[in-house]
Coordinates of C-alpha atoms in Angstrom, one line a residue:
X1 CA 127.7 125.2 110.4
X2 CA 128.1 122.3 107.9
X3 CA 126.6 119.8 110.3
X4 CA 123.4 121.8 110.3
X5 CA 122.9 121.7 106.6
X6 CA 121.4 118.2 106.5
X7 CA 118.9 118.7 109.3
X8 CA 117.8 122.0 107.9
X9 CA 117.2 120.4 104.5
X10 CA 115.2 117.6 106.2
X11 CA 113.2 120.1 108.3
X12 CA 112.4 122.0 105.1
X13 CA 111.1 118.9 103.4
X14 CA 108.9 118.2 106.5
X15 CA 107.5 121.8 106.3
X16 CA 106.9 121.4 102.6
X17 CA 105.1 118.0 102.9
X18 CA 103.2 118.8 106.1
X19 CA 104.2 115.6 107.8
X20 CA 107.2 113.5 108.9
X21 CA 106.0 110.5 107.0
X22 CA 105.6 112.3 103.7
X23 CA 109.0 113.9 104.0
X24 CA 110.6 110.5 104.8
X25 CA 109.0 109.0 101.7
X26 CA 110.1 111.9 99.5
X27 CA 113.7 111.7 100.8
X28 CA 113.9 108.0 100.8
X29 CA 114.9 107.7 104.5
X30 CA 113.1 106.4 107.6
X31 CA 110.5 108.4 109.5
X32 CA 112.6 107.9 112.7
X33 CA 115.6 109.6 111.1
X34 CA 113.5 112.5 110.0
X35 CA 112.1 112.9 113.5
X36 CA 115.5 112.6 115.1
X37 CA 117.1 115.1 112.8
X38 CA 114.4 117.7 113.4
X39 CA 114.5 117.2 117.2
X40 CA 118.3 117.5 117.1
X41 CA 118.0 120.7 115.0
X42 CA 115.6 122.2 117.6
X43 CA 118.0 121.3 120.4
X44 CA 121.0 122.9 118.6
X45 CA 119.1 126.1 117.8
X46 CA 117.4 126.3 121.2
X47 CA 113.9 126.9 119.7
X48 CA 110.8 124.9 118.9
X49 CA 110.3 124.8 115.2
X50 CA 107.3 122.5 114.9
X51 CA 104.2 122.2 117.1
X52 CA 103.1 118.5 117.0
X53 CA 99.8 116.9 117.7
X54 CA 98.7 113.3 117.1
X55 CA 97.1 114.3 113.8
X56 CA 98.9 117.3 112.4
X57 CA 101.8 119.6 112.7
X58 CA 102.3 123.3 112.3
X59 CA 105.3 125.7 112.2
X60 CA 106.1 128.1 115.0
X61 CA 107.2 131.6 114.1
X62 CA 110.8 130.5 114.3
X63 CA 109.9 127.4 112.2
X64 CA 108.3 129.5 109.5
X65 CA 111.3 131.8 109.3
X66 CA 113.7 128.8 109.1
X67 CA 111.5 127.2 106.4
X68 CA 111.7 130.2 104.2
X69 CA 115.5 130.3 104.5
X70 CA 115.6 126.5 104.0
X71 CA 113.7 126.9 100.8
X72 CA 116.3 129.4 99.6
X73 CA 119.1 127.1 100.7
X74 CA 117.6 124.1 98.7
X75 CA 116.9 126.2 95.7
X76 CA 120.5 127.6 95.7
X77 CA 121.8 124.0 95.9
X78 CA 119.5 122.9 93.1
X79 CA 120.6 125.8 91.0
X80 CA 124.3 125.0 91.6
X81 CA 123.7 121.4 90.5
X82 CA 121.7 122.6 87.5
X83 CA 124.5 125.0 86.5
X84 CA 127.0 122.1 86.4
X85 CA 124.5 119.9 84.6
X86 CA 123.7 122.6 82.1
X87 CA 127.3 123.3 81.0
X88 CA 126.2 121.8 77.7
X89 CA 123.2 124.1 77.5
X90 CA 120.8 121.2 78.1
X91 CA 117.7 122.0 80.3
X92 CA 116.7 119.3 82.7
X93 CA 115.3 118.7 86.1
X94 CA 111.9 119.8 87.5
X95 CA 110.5 123.2 86.7
X96 CA 107.5 124.3 88.9
X97 CA 105.5 127.1 87.3
X98 CA 102.5 128.9 88.6
X99 CA 100.3 130.8 86.0
X100 CA 97.3 133.1 86.4
X101 CA 94.3 130.7 85.9
X102 CA 92.3 132.1 82.9
X103 CA 95.4 133.4 81.0
X104 CA 97.3 130.1 81.5
X105 CA 94.4 128.0 80.4
X106 CA 93.8 130.0 77.2
X107 CA 97.3 131.0 76.1
X108 CA 100.0 129.0 77.9
X109 CA 98.8 125.4 78.3
X110 CA 98.1 124.9 74.6
X111 CA 101.7 126.0 73.8
X112 CA 103.5 123.7 76.3
X113 CA 103.8 120.6 74.1
X114 CA 106.1 122.6 71.9
X115 CA 108.2 123.7 74.9
X116 CA 108.4 120.1 76.2
X117 CA 109.5 118.9 72.7
X118 CA 112.4 121.3 72.8
X119 CA 113.4 120.2 76.3
X120 CA 112.7 116.4 76.6
X121 CA 114.8 116.0 79.8
X122 CA 112.7 118.6 81.7
X123 CA 109.8 117.7 83.9
X124 CA 107.3 120.5 84.0
X125 CA 104.8 121.0 86.9
X126 CA 102.2 123.6 86.3
X127 CA 99.7 125.1 88.8
X128 CA 96.9 127.3 87.4
X129 CA 96.3 129.8 90.2
X130 CA 93.7 132.3 91.1
X131 CA 94.8 133.5 94.5
X132 CA 97.5 135.6 96.1
X133 CA 100.7 133.5 95.6
X134 CA 103.7 133.1 97.9
X135 CA 106.3 131.9 95.4
X136 CA 108.6 130.5 98.0
X137 CA 106.1 128.7 100.3
X138 CA 104.3 127.2 97.3
X139 CA 107.6 125.8 96.0
X140 CA 107.5 127.6 92.6
X141 CA 110.5 128.3 90.4
X142 CA 108.5 130.9 88.4
X143 CA 105.1 132.7 88.5
X144 CA 103.5 134.1 85.4
X145 CA 100.9 136.6 86.8
X146 CA 98.8 139.6 85.9
X147 CA 98.1 140.3 89.5
X148 CA 98.6 143.9 90.7
X149 CA 99.6 142.4 94.1
X150 CA 103.2 141.2 93.5
X151 CA 105.0 139.1 96.1
X152 CA 107.6 140.9 98.2
X153 CA 111.3 140.2 97.7
X154 CA 110.8 138.8 94.2
X155 CA 112.2 139.8 90.8
X156 CA 109.3 140.9 88.5
X157 CA 110.2 140.9 84.8
X158 CA 107.5 142.5 82.6
X159 CA 106.8 140.4 79.5
X160 CA 103.9 142.4 77.9
X161 CA 101.3 145.0 78.6
X162 CA 97.7 143.7 78.8
X163 CA 95.3 145.8 76.7
X164 CA 91.5 146.2 77.4
X165 CA 88.4 146.4 75.4
X166 CA 85.0 147.9 76.4
X167 CA 82.3 145.6 75.0
X168 CA 78.7 144.6 75.3
X169 CA 76.3 142.3 73.4
X170 CA 74.1 143.5 70.5
X171 CA 71.0 142.6 72.6
X172 CA 72.2 144.8 75.5
X173 CA 72.9 147.7 73.2
X174 CA 69.5 147.4 71.5
X175 CA 67.8 147.5 74.9
X176 CA 69.9 150.2 76.7
X177 CA 71.6 152.2 74.0
X178 CA 75.3 152.7 73.3
X179 CA 77.3 155.2 75.4
X180 CA 79.1 158.0 73.4
X181 CA 81.2 159.2 76.3
X182 CA 82.7 157.4 79.3
X183 CA 80.7 159.5 81.7
X184 CA 77.5 157.9 80.4
X185 CA 78.6 154.5 81.8
X186 CA 77.2 155.5 85.2
X187 CA 73.7 155.0 83.6
X188 CA 74.6 151.4 82.4
X189 CA 74.8 148.1 84.1
X190 CA 78.5 147.5 84.3
X191 CA 80.0 144.0 85.1
X192 CA 82.7 144.2 87.6
X193 CA 85.7 141.9 88.5
X194 CA 85.8 141.6 92.3
X195 CA 88.5 139.3 93.6
X196 CA 89.8 138.6 97.1
X197 CA 92.4 141.3 96.8
X198 CA 91.1 143.6 94.1
X199 CA 88.0 145.2 92.8
X200 CA 88.1 146.7 89.3
X201 CA 85.3 149.2 89.5
X202 CA 87.2 152.3 88.4
X203 CA 87.5 152.3 84.6
X204 CA 90.1 154.6 82.9
X205 CA 89.8 156.2 79.5
X206 CA 92.0 158.6 77.5
X207 CA 91.4 160.6 74.3
X208 CA 94.1 163.0 73.4
X209 CA 94.7 165.2 76.5
X210 CA 91.3 164.2 77.9
X211 CA 91.5 161.6 80.7
X212 CA 88.8 160.4 82.9
X213 CA 88.3 157.7 85.5
X214 CA 84.8 156.5 86.0
X215 CA 83.4 154.7 89.0
X216 CA 81.0 152.1 87.7
X217 CA 78.4 149.8 89.3
X218 CA 76.0 147.1 88.3
X219 CA 74.2 144.0 89.5
X220 CA 76.8 141.4 88.8
X221 CA 80.3 141.0 90.3
X222 CA 82.5 137.9 90.0
X223 CA 86.0 136.8 90.8
X224 CA 86.6 135.1 87.4
X225 CA 87.3 137.0 84.3
X226 CA 86.0 134.5 81.7
X227 CA 82.7 134.6 83.7
X228 CA 82.5 138.3 83.0
X229 CA 82.8 137.7 79.3
X230 CA 80.1 135.0 79.4
X231 CA 77.8 137.4 81.3
X232 CA 78.4 140.1 78.7
X233 CA 77.7 137.7 75.8
X234 CA 74.4 136.8 77.5
X235 CA 73.4 140.5 77.5
X236 CA 73.8 141.2 81.2
X237 CA 75.8 144.4 80.8
X238 CA 78.9 146.3 79.7
X239 CA 82.4 144.9 80.6
X240 CA 85.9 146.4 80.6
X241 CA 87.6 143.2 79.5
X242 CA 91.2 142.1 79.0
X243 CA 91.9 141.5 75.3
X244 CA 93.6 138.2 75.9
X245 CA 90.1 136.8 76.9
X246 CA 88.7 137.6 73.5
X247 CA 88.5 134.8 70.9
X248 CA 86.3 135.4 67.9
X249 CA 83.4 137.1 69.7
X250 CA 83.8 140.5 67.9
X251 CA 84.3 138.9 64.5
X252 CA 81.1 136.9 65.0
X253 CA 79.3 139.9 66.4
X254 CA 78.4 138.3 69.8
X255 CA 80.2 141.2 71.4
X256 CA 80.5 144.8 70.1
X257 CA 83.3 147.3 71.0
X258 CA 82.1 150.5 72.6
X259 CA 83.7 154.0 72.9
X260 CA 86.0 153.1 70.0
X261 CA 87.4 156.6 69.8
X262 CA 88.7 156.3 73.4
X263 CA 91.7 154.4 74.7
X264 CA 91.3 152.2 77.7
X265 CA 94.3 152.9 79.9
X266 CA 94.1 150.4 82.7
X267 CA 97.6 149.0 83.3
X268 CA 98.0 145.3 83.9
X269 CA 101.3 143.8 82.8
X270 CA 102.0 140.1 82.5
X271 CA 105.1 139.6 84.6
X272 CA 107.5 136.7 85.2
X273 CA 108.1 136.6 89.0
X274 CA 110.9 134.6 90.6
X275 CA 113.1 134.6 93.7
X276 CA 115.9 137.1 93.6
X277 CA 119.1 135.2 92.7
X278 CA 122.6 136.0 91.5
X279 CA 122.1 133.6 88.5
X280 CA 118.8 132.6 86.9
X281 CA 118.5 128.9 86.5
X282 CA 118.7 127.8 82.8
X283 CA 115.4 126.1 83.0
X284 CA 113.6 129.2 84.2
X285 CA 115.4 131.4 81.6
X286 CA 114.4 129.0 78.9
X287 CA 110.8 129.0 79.9
X288 CA 110.6 132.8 80.0
X289 CA 112.2 133.2 76.6
X290 CA 109.8 130.6 75.2
X291 CA 106.8 132.4 76.6
X292 CA 108.0 135.7 75.2
X293 CA 108.5 134.2 71.7
X294 CA 105.1 132.5 71.9
X295 CA 103.2 135.6 72.8
X296 CA 105.0 137.9 70.4
X297 CA 105.2 141.7 70.3
X298 CA 102.5 142.8 70.1
X299 CA 100.7 139.8 71.5
X300 CA 99.2 137.6 68.8
X301 CA 95.7 138.0 70.3
X302 CA 95.9 141.9 70.0
X303 CA 96.7 142.0 66.3
X304 CA 93.0 142.0 65.2
X305 CA 92.3 145.0 67.4
X306 CA 95.4 147.1 66.5
X307 CA 93.2 150.0 65.4
X308 CA 91.3 150.1 68.7
X309 CA 94.6 150.3 70.7
X310 CA 96.2 153.1 68.6
X311 CA 96.7 156.5 70.2
X312 CA 93.7 158.7 70.0

């Protein structure tokens, strides 16, 4: 068993890097040693792990399975080392974080210098993502996501609930009127988020005991939430928009809240997603706590709209 740990680790680096040469450079060993160790591992296990061509390599089904387990093995080893290093509560090493693209760019990236100043021995690697994420295969320690499609086998820790606003531009309202009930949205041009895995065309509303879900349609669909806001500002239609996307548009009057006596009840929590482990690495825990403190409760961007979010 012990004699397999090194070749499994080397194979995992090959799978990560996508080539023997890149893995050898990352590990600081020769390409021939990498190739020999992987070949020996295949021989010992009695299965082919990698399909090789002159220009590329790909994992077999067995190789993909071993790669996932190898990632877990390396992460556990890194966590064990980090636990020893962090006996003095210092946070060091490399932290790989994936963040939902629009949310990360607006609210997380600007705060990271403060986090780095608190943890100068930590190297932070951030990916702004807008696709369905495999935390393990993409080598992430942590994913901050508002996706409704969460990875399987992960811990999902809710950090806050995303609120929504129904808005349109003054020009649109002047031309098409303002709805007084959710049902009237079927007569309006509604701007819809349509991603690879999700289409948000059913809009939910609540007022006291009255609840309704309205199927909306329009002539503009896009897989980028900030683009929806831009389209609404330009007067294209009505949008059911996450509040974190709002800056000063309402204060300036470029967007106007609609159906203010109704609550928008679509549920979209921000969640910290990470592999299930017995002990959470200190660097991951530190980042999560920093983000919670940075966002606040309620989130700082929701404070101007507290009246709109109150129970009605």
